[in-house]
Each structure stands twice: as C-alpha cells, then as structure tokens.
C-alpha cells in the first residue's frame, strides 16, 4: 500500500483509458511538477459531490476507488498551465484519504487486480459493434491517435476493454461510474453498460 496524490474528477478514468487535462490550480501544479520530475503517476478518483475547481466553502466527496494516471505527453504553454495527456493504469482501492496543503488530496492506495481477459459473449456483441462504429467514424473524420478519445490497440474482443471504454464515454452518474470501476467481473460490467446503451437507443 502506498500514499499517492489524488485528482478528483466528475468523469472516470479506467485502465487503458485516455485522459486529457488542463491543470491550473496551485494544488495540482505542484503535484504535476513532482510527478514529472519523479516519473510517477497520480491517482484519478471520481468526485461524488463538490466541484472540480476548489471553492472556499466547497465540500468534496471522493469515491473509494480510482485509477492511476500515467503522463504520456505534456506541454506548458504558460507558467501556470499544464496540458496533459494521460493513460489509465491499474485500479486501486482507497484505504483512507486526507486533504493537505492548498487542498491537495492524498490517499493510501491498495492495488486492485487487473480484469481477467474475458471474451465478449455473443449476447453482448452489439455493444462491440457500436464502439467499433464510433472509432471508425472518428478515424474517417481525420482524427489521429493523439486526438482520439479511445487509444489503440483496440481490443474489441475483450469484454473488460469494451466495457471500460463505454464507461468513460457514456454520461453516467458519478456514483454509477464509481460502482462500475469497482466491479471485478468484466462481463458483468459490459452487461450493465449494454443495458444502458440499449436504454439510450444506441444499440
């Protein structure tokens, strides 16, 4: 178990997901400088209540699960702004967290085992087809790998990978994203996502 800096967001980052951030708050500028200097990731946790940008009277409630974010590319267009592209690493369970200097959260993180590689059941293949069409459509529009919301390799034959991409893309409630992130069965996660896709008329 290790203590890591935390970045609460209303959206979720799942393993192998893509996260783009514009960092300008003091609490995160210092954190990013340290992560870059030490080559270390930071933890992205889902914000169940409160605002992403800190307010004097704001109260932030963090989900008990998160995902490590590894910085793949960064630029600093001005001294008080970092633009980052990160890739999701392993999931973790928070054993405890606290807010410190400038409001930066840190937490004791316990790694969650990676999803087992499970094939997509035939009954859930429509969710795969919909994701494949989305990726192909973005490519036809001229998006290259660096701009895509979904990063290659496209593992469309893996239930967990497909489920995780939909969990990031769909406008689910933060509490639902946190629950799906904590779910250890990738086929069950995909089944829930497919149900939501069907309810939205996307299948």
PDB file of C-alpha atoms in Angstrom:
ATOM      1  CA  UNK A   1       0.000   0.000   0.000  1.00  0.00           C
ATOM      2  CA  UNK A   2       1.357   3.434  -0.906  1.00  0.00           C
ATOM      3  CA  UNK A   3       0.326   7.055  -0.447  1.00  0.00           C
ATOM      4  CA  UNK A   4      -0.379   8.844  -3.712  1.00  0.00           C
ATOM      5  CA  UNK A   5      -1.630  12.303  -4.738  1.00  0.00           C
ATOM      6  CA  UNK A   6      -5.245  12.339  -5.921  1.00  0.00           C
ATOM      7  CA  UNK A   7      -7.008  14.268  -8.668  1.00  0.00           C
ATOM      8  CA  UNK A   8     -10.816  14.180  -8.193  1.00  0.00           C
ATOM      9  CA  UNK A   9     -12.903  14.424 -11.389  1.00  0.00           C
ATOM     10  CA  UNK A  10     -16.594  14.086 -12.140  1.00  0.00           C
ATOM     11  CA  UNK A  11     -15.681  11.765 -15.010  1.00  0.00           C
ATOM     12  CA  UNK A  12     -13.847   8.473 -14.577  1.00  0.00           C
ATOM     13  CA  UNK A  13     -10.581   7.088 -15.863  1.00  0.00           C
ATOM     14  CA  UNK A  14     -10.448   3.331 -16.408  1.00  0.00           C
ATOM     15  CA  UNK A  15      -7.413   1.154 -17.181  1.00  0.00           C
ATOM     16  CA  UNK A  16      -6.021   1.871 -20.674  1.00  0.00           C
ATOM     17  CA  UNK A  17      -8.252   4.930 -20.970  1.00  0.00           C
ATOM     18  CA  UNK A  18      -7.226   8.357 -22.255  1.00  0.00           C
ATOM     19  CA  UNK A  19      -7.433  11.435 -20.038  1.00  0.00           C
ATOM     20  CA  UNK A  20      -6.694  14.989 -21.156  1.00  0.00           C
ATOM     21  CA  UNK A  21      -6.304  17.662 -18.518  1.00  0.00           C
ATOM     22  CA  UNK A  22      -5.670  21.397 -18.350  1.00  0.00           C
ATOM     23  CA  UNK A  23      -4.077  21.939 -14.960  1.00  0.00           C
ATOM     24  CA  UNK A  24      -4.029  25.433 -13.471  1.00  0.00           C
ATOM     25  CA  UNK A  25      -4.883  25.154  -9.774  1.00  0.00           C
ATOM     26  CA  UNK A  26      -1.958  25.628  -7.382  1.00  0.00           C
ATOM     27  CA  UNK A  27      -2.615  22.292  -5.644  1.00  0.00           C
ATOM     28  CA  UNK A  28      -2.287  20.405  -8.921  1.00  0.00           C
ATOM     29  CA  UNK A  29       0.543  22.442 -10.475  1.00  0.00           C
ATOM     30  CA  UNK A  30       2.872  21.393  -7.656  1.00  0.00           C
ATOM     31  CA  UNK A  31       1.640  17.808  -7.892  1.00  0.00           C
ATOM     32  CA  UNK A  32       2.251  17.597 -11.641  1.00  0.00           C
ATOM     33  CA  UNK A  33       5.746  19.081 -11.296  1.00  0.00           C
ATOM     34  CA  UNK A  34       6.627  16.371  -8.783  1.00  0.00           C
ATOM     35  CA  UNK A  35       5.095  13.593 -10.887  1.00  0.00           C
ATOM     36  CA  UNK A  36       7.065  14.702 -13.950  1.00  0.00           C
ATOM     37  CA  UNK A  37      10.300  15.084 -12.008  1.00  0.00           C
ATOM     38  CA  UNK A  38       9.964  11.644 -10.391  1.00  0.00           C
ATOM     39  CA  UNK A  39       8.302   9.826 -13.315  1.00  0.00           C
ATOM     40  CA  UNK A  40       5.399   8.838 -11.074  1.00  0.00           C
ATOM     41  CA  UNK A  41       1.659   8.569 -11.763  1.00  0.00           C
ATOM     42  CA  UNK A  42      -1.115  10.219  -9.781  1.00  0.00           C
ATOM     43  CA  UNK A  43      -4.489   8.837  -8.810  1.00  0.00           C
ATOM     44  CA  UNK A  44      -7.737   9.868 -10.505  1.00  0.00           C
ATOM     45  CA  UNK A  45     -10.778   9.394  -8.301  1.00  0.00           C
ATOM     46  CA  UNK A  46     -14.405  10.100  -9.082  1.00  0.00           C
ATOM     47  CA  UNK A  47     -15.870  13.166  -7.405  1.00  0.00           C
ATOM     48  CA  UNK A  48     -19.200  12.107  -5.920  1.00  0.00           C
ATOM     49  CA  UNK A  49     -20.035  15.581  -4.588  1.00  0.00           C
ATOM     50  CA  UNK A  50     -18.455  19.015  -4.850  1.00  0.00           C
ATOM     51  CA  UNK A  51     -16.766  20.945  -7.649  1.00  0.00           C
ATOM     52  CA  UNK A  52     -13.649  20.021  -9.623  1.00  0.00           C
ATOM     53  CA  UNK A  53     -12.306  23.551  -9.165  1.00  0.00           C
ATOM     54  CA  UNK A  54     -11.948  24.197  -5.467  1.00  0.00           C
ATOM     55  CA  UNK A  55     -14.159  26.825  -3.830  1.00  0.00           C
ATOM     56  CA  UNK A  56     -13.646  28.290  -0.324  1.00  0.00           C
ATOM     57  CA  UNK A  57     -16.798  26.705   1.055  1.00  0.00           C
ATOM     58  CA  UNK A  58     -16.801  23.608  -1.154  1.00  0.00           C
ATOM     59  CA  UNK A  59     -17.048  20.107   0.250  1.00  0.00           C
ATOM     60  CA  UNK A  60     -15.572  17.325  -1.885  1.00  0.00           C
ATOM     61  CA  UNK A  61     -16.652  13.704  -1.501  1.00  0.00           C
ATOM     62  CA  UNK A  62     -14.351  11.182  -3.174  1.00  0.00           C
ATOM     63  CA  UNK A  63     -15.228   7.706  -4.386  1.00  0.00           C
ATOM     64  CA  UNK A  64     -13.335   4.902  -2.619  1.00  0.00           C
ATOM     65  CA  UNK A  65     -11.860   3.603  -5.894  1.00  0.00           C
ATOM     66  CA  UNK A  66      -9.695   5.166  -8.581  1.00  0.00           C
ATOM     67  CA  UNK A  67      -7.198   4.593 -11.373  1.00  0.00           C
ATOM     68  CA  UNK A  68      -3.542   5.539 -11.713  1.00  0.00           C
ATOM     69  CA  UNK A  69      -2.895   8.142 -14.420  1.00  0.00           C
ATOM     70  CA  UNK A  70       0.457   7.944 -16.212  1.00  0.00           C
ATOM     71  CA  UNK A  71       1.509  11.143 -18.007  1.00  0.00           C
ATOM     72  CA  UNK A  72       2.279  10.305 -21.655  1.00  0.00           C
ATOM     73  CA  UNK A  73       2.585  13.800 -23.081  1.00  0.00           C
ATOM     74  CA  UNK A  74       2.681  17.284 -21.605  1.00  0.00           C
ATOM     75  CA  UNK A  75       3.264  20.876 -22.540  1.00  0.00           C
ATOM     76  CA  UNK A  76       3.364  24.083 -20.551  1.00  0.00           C
ATOM     77  CA  UNK A  77       2.062  26.945 -22.713  1.00  0.00           C
ATOM     78  CA  UNK A  78       2.414  29.349 -19.786  1.00  0.00           C
ATOM     79  CA  UNK A  79       3.958  29.109 -16.289  1.00  0.00           C
ATOM     80  CA  UNK A  80       0.658  28.440 -14.509  1.00  0.00           C
ATOM     81  CA  UNK A  81      -0.801  25.966 -17.020  1.00  0.00           C
ATOM     82  CA  UNK A  82      -0.015  22.351 -17.888  1.00  0.00           C
ATOM     83  CA  UNK A  83      -1.752  20.494 -20.701  1.00  0.00           C
ATOM     84  CA  UNK A  84      -1.539  16.742 -20.208  1.00  0.00           C
ATOM     85  CA  UNK A  85      -2.472  13.545 -21.973  1.00  0.00           C
ATOM     86  CA  UNK A  86      -2.522  10.608 -19.586  1.00  0.00           C
ATOM     87  CA  UNK A  87      -3.145   6.879 -19.891  1.00  0.00           C
ATOM     88  CA  UNK A  88      -5.022   4.861 -17.308  1.00  0.00           C
ATOM     89  CA  UNK A  89      -3.022   2.289 -15.342  1.00  0.00           C
ATOM     90  CA  UNK A  90      -4.123  -0.059 -12.593  1.00  0.00           C
ATOM     91  CA  UNK A  91      -7.168   0.474 -10.408  1.00  0.00           C
ATOM     92  CA  UNK A  92      -6.836   0.997  -6.690  1.00  0.00           C
ATOM     93  CA  UNK A  93      -8.939   0.979  -3.538  1.00  0.00           C
ATOM     94  CA  UNK A  94      -8.564   3.904  -1.144  1.00  0.00           C
ATOM     95  CA  UNK A  95      -7.930   2.807   2.425  1.00  0.00           C
ATOM     96  CA  UNK A  96      -8.055   6.418   3.588  1.00  0.00           C
ATOM     97  CA  UNK A  97      -7.519   9.910   2.274  1.00  0.00           C
ATOM     98  CA  UNK A  98      -6.831  13.374   3.607  1.00  0.00           C
ATOM     99  CA  UNK A  99      -6.671  16.898   2.275  1.00  0.00           C
ATOM    100  CA  UNK A 100      -3.445  18.778   2.799  1.00  0.00           C
ATOM    101  CA  UNK A 101      -1.665  21.890   1.661  1.00  0.00           C
ATOM    102  CA  UNK A 102      -3.605  24.023  -0.832  1.00  0.00           C
ATOM    103  CA  UNK A 103      -6.395  21.447  -0.692  1.00  0.00           C
ATOM    104  CA  UNK A 104      -4.479  18.608  -2.396  1.00  0.00           C
ATOM    105  CA  UNK A 105      -5.891  15.192  -1.557  1.00  0.00           C
ATOM    106  CA  UNK A 106      -3.626  12.214  -0.908  1.00  0.00           C
ATOM    107  CA  UNK A 107      -4.647   8.674  -0.108  1.00  0.00           C
ATOM    108  CA  UNK A 108      -3.452   5.227   0.849  1.00  0.00           C
ATOM    109  CA  UNK A 109      -3.922   3.161  -2.304  1.00  0.00           C
ATOM    110  CA  UNK A 110      -4.271  -0.618  -2.426  1.00  0.00           C
ATOM    111  CA  UNK A 111      -3.955  -2.083  -5.936  1.00  0.00           C
ATOM    112  CA  UNK A 112      -6.956  -3.878  -7.435  1.00  0.00           C
ATOM    113  CA  UNK A 113      -6.113  -6.875  -9.603  1.00  0.00           C
ATOM    114  CA  UNK A 114      -6.425  -6.336 -13.347  1.00  0.00           C
ATOM    115  CA  UNK A 115      -9.504  -7.703 -15.064  1.00  0.00           C
ATOM    116  CA  UNK A 116      -9.168 -11.253 -16.329  1.00  0.00           C
ATOM    117  CA  UNK A 117      -9.177 -11.359 -20.131  1.00  0.00           C
ATOM    118  CA  UNK A 118     -12.701 -12.491 -20.988  1.00  0.00           C
ATOM    119  CA  UNK A 119     -14.166 -12.773 -24.493  1.00  0.00           C
ATOM    120  CA  UNK A 120     -17.301 -10.823 -25.311  1.00  0.00           C
ATOM    121  CA  UNK A 121     -20.377 -13.069 -25.053  1.00  0.00           C
ATOM    122  CA  UNK A 122     -22.430 -13.330 -28.224  1.00  0.00           C
ATOM    123  CA  UNK A 123     -25.385 -11.702 -26.467  1.00  0.00           C
ATOM    124  CA  UNK A 124     -23.321  -8.527 -25.926  1.00  0.00           C
ATOM    125  CA  UNK A 125     -21.762  -8.223 -29.372  1.00  0.00           C
ATOM    126  CA  UNK A 126     -23.948  -5.231 -30.249  1.00  0.00           C
ATOM    127  CA  UNK A 127     -22.031  -3.122 -27.725  1.00  0.00           C
ATOM    128  CA  UNK A 128     -18.808  -4.057 -29.532  1.00  0.00           C
ATOM    129  CA  UNK A 129     -20.271  -3.128 -32.906  1.00  0.00           C
ATOM    130  CA  UNK A 130     -21.418   0.257 -31.641  1.00  0.00           C
ATOM    131  CA  UNK A 131     -17.973   1.050 -30.235  1.00  0.00           C
ATOM    132  CA  UNK A 132     -16.283  -0.109 -33.427  1.00  0.00           C
ATOM    133  CA  UNK A 133     -18.520   2.166 -35.498  1.00  0.00           C
ATOM    134  CA  UNK A 134     -17.736   5.096 -33.201  1.00  0.00           C
ATOM    135  CA  UNK A 135     -13.984   4.556 -33.543  1.00  0.00           C
ATOM    136  CA  UNK A 136     -14.220   4.130 -37.333  1.00  0.00           C
ATOM    137  CA  UNK A 137     -16.333   7.268 -37.636  1.00  0.00           C
ATOM    138  CA  UNK A 138     -13.794   9.353 -35.742  1.00  0.00           C
ATOM    139  CA  UNK A 139     -10.989   7.989 -37.904  1.00  0.00           C
ATOM    140  CA  UNK A 140     -12.910   8.894 -41.074  1.00  0.00           C
ATOM    141  CA  UNK A 141     -13.261  12.422 -39.720  1.00  0.00           C
ATOM    142  CA  UNK A 142      -9.465  12.681 -39.695  1.00  0.00           C
ATOM    143  CA  UNK A 143      -8.713  12.193 -36.005  1.00  0.00           C
ATOM    144  CA  UNK A 144      -5.278  10.705 -35.423  1.00  0.00           C
ATOM    145  CA  UNK A 145      -4.338   8.519 -32.456  1.00  0.00           C
ATOM    146  CA  UNK A 146      -3.274  11.506 -30.337  1.00  0.00           C
ATOM    147  CA  UNK A 147      -6.716  13.141 -30.670  1.00  0.00           C
ATOM    148  CA  UNK A 148      -8.896  10.074 -30.210  1.00  0.00           C
ATOM    149  CA  UNK A 149     -10.910   9.626 -27.007  1.00  0.00           C
ATOM    150  CA  UNK A 150     -10.086   5.911 -27.277  1.00  0.00           C
ATOM    151  CA  UNK A 151      -6.463   4.869 -27.681  1.00  0.00           C
ATOM    152  CA  UNK A 152      -5.121   1.880 -29.630  1.00  0.00           C
ATOM    153  CA  UNK A 153      -4.665  -1.011 -29.512  1.00  0.00           C
ATOM    154  CA  UNK A 154      -8.400  -1.501 -29.969  1.00  0.00           C
ATOM    155  CA  UNK A 155      -9.110  -4.707 -28.060  1.00  0.00           C
ATOM    156  CA  UNK A 156     -12.670  -5.139 -29.276  1.00  0.00           C
ATOM    157  CA  UNK A 157     -12.599  -8.856 -28.484  1.00  0.00           C
ATOM    158  CA  UNK A 158     -12.113  -8.243 -24.723  1.00  0.00           C
ATOM    159  CA  UNK A 159     -15.188  -7.690 -22.566  1.00  0.00           C
ATOM    160  CA  UNK A 160     -13.357  -5.570 -19.993  1.00  0.00           C
ATOM    161  CA  UNK A 161     -11.745  -3.257 -22.530  1.00  0.00           C
ATOM    162  CA  UNK A 162     -15.023  -2.625 -24.354  1.00  0.00           C
ATOM    163  CA  UNK A 163     -16.911  -2.068 -21.101  1.00  0.00           C
ATOM    164  CA  UNK A 164     -14.287   0.354 -19.798  1.00  0.00           C
ATOM    165  CA  UNK A 165     -14.366   2.491 -22.921  1.00  0.00           C
ATOM    166  CA  UNK A 166     -18.142   2.816 -22.740  1.00  0.00           C
ATOM    167  CA  UNK A 167     -17.929   3.618 -19.023  1.00  0.00           C
ATOM    168  CA  UNK A 168     -15.702   6.570 -19.890  1.00  0.00           C
ATOM    169  CA  UNK A 169     -17.715   7.731 -22.903  1.00  0.00           C
ATOM    170  CA  UNK A 170     -21.264   7.491 -21.586  1.00  0.00           C
ATOM    171  CA  UNK A 171     -22.734  10.331 -19.468  1.00  0.00           C
ATOM    172  CA  UNK A 172     -23.334   8.107 -16.444  1.00  0.00           C
ATOM    173  CA  UNK A 173     -23.799   9.498 -12.952  1.00  0.00           C
ATOM    174  CA  UNK A 174     -20.518   9.679 -10.995  1.00  0.00           C
ATOM    175  CA  UNK A 175     -21.796   7.145  -8.443  1.00  0.00           C
ATOM    176  CA  UNK A 176     -22.592   4.686 -11.256  1.00  0.00           C
ATOM    177  CA  UNK A 177     -19.132   5.126 -12.781  1.00  0.00           C
ATOM    178  CA  UNK A 178     -17.547   4.514  -9.385  1.00  0.00           C
ATOM    179  CA  UNK A 179     -19.602   1.351  -8.894  1.00  0.00           C
ATOM    180  CA  UNK A 180     -18.658   0.037 -12.338  1.00  0.00           C
ATOM    181  CA  UNK A 181     -14.985   0.843 -11.756  1.00  0.00           C
ATOM    182  CA  UNK A 182     -15.063  -1.220  -8.564  1.00  0.00           C
ATOM    183  CA  UNK A 183     -16.799  -4.164 -10.239  1.00  0.00           C
ATOM    184  CA  UNK A 184     -14.373  -7.091 -10.534  1.00  0.00           C
ATOM    185  CA  UNK A 185     -16.283  -9.043 -13.233  1.00  0.00           C
ATOM    186  CA  UNK A 186     -15.650  -7.518 -16.694  1.00  0.00           C
ATOM    187  CA  UNK A 187     -18.530  -9.384 -18.344  1.00  0.00           C
ATOM    188  CA  UNK A 188     -20.933  -8.117 -15.682  1.00  0.00           C
ATOM    189  CA  UNK A 189     -19.619  -4.590 -16.273  1.00  0.00           C
ATOM    190  CA  UNK A 190     -20.194  -4.928 -20.015  1.00  0.00           C
ATOM    191  CA  UNK A 191     -23.678  -6.315 -19.431  1.00  0.00           C
ATOM    192  CA  UNK A 192     -24.615  -3.263 -17.386  1.00  0.00           C
ATOM    193  CA  UNK A 193     -23.166  -0.916 -19.994  1.00  0.00           C
ATOM    194  CA  UNK A 194     -25.001  -2.699 -22.802  1.00  0.00           C
ATOM    195  CA  UNK A 195     -28.249  -2.248 -20.883  1.00  0.00           C
ATOM    196  CA  UNK A 196     -27.596   1.483 -20.629  1.00  0.00           C
ATOM    197  CA  UNK A 197     -26.718   1.688 -24.336  1.00  0.00           C
ATOM    198  CA  UNK A 198     -29.976  -0.055 -25.206  1.00  0.00           C
ATOM    199  CA  UNK A 199     -31.968   2.257 -22.955  1.00  0.00           C
ATOM    200  CA  UNK A 200     -30.456   5.252 -24.741  1.00  0.00           C
ATOM    201  CA  UNK A 201     -31.324   3.788 -28.157  1.00  0.00           C
ATOM    202  CA  UNK A 202     -27.666   3.385 -29.099  1.00  0.00           C
ATOM    203  CA  UNK A 203     -27.901  -0.322 -29.948  1.00  0.00           C
TER     204      UNK A 203
END
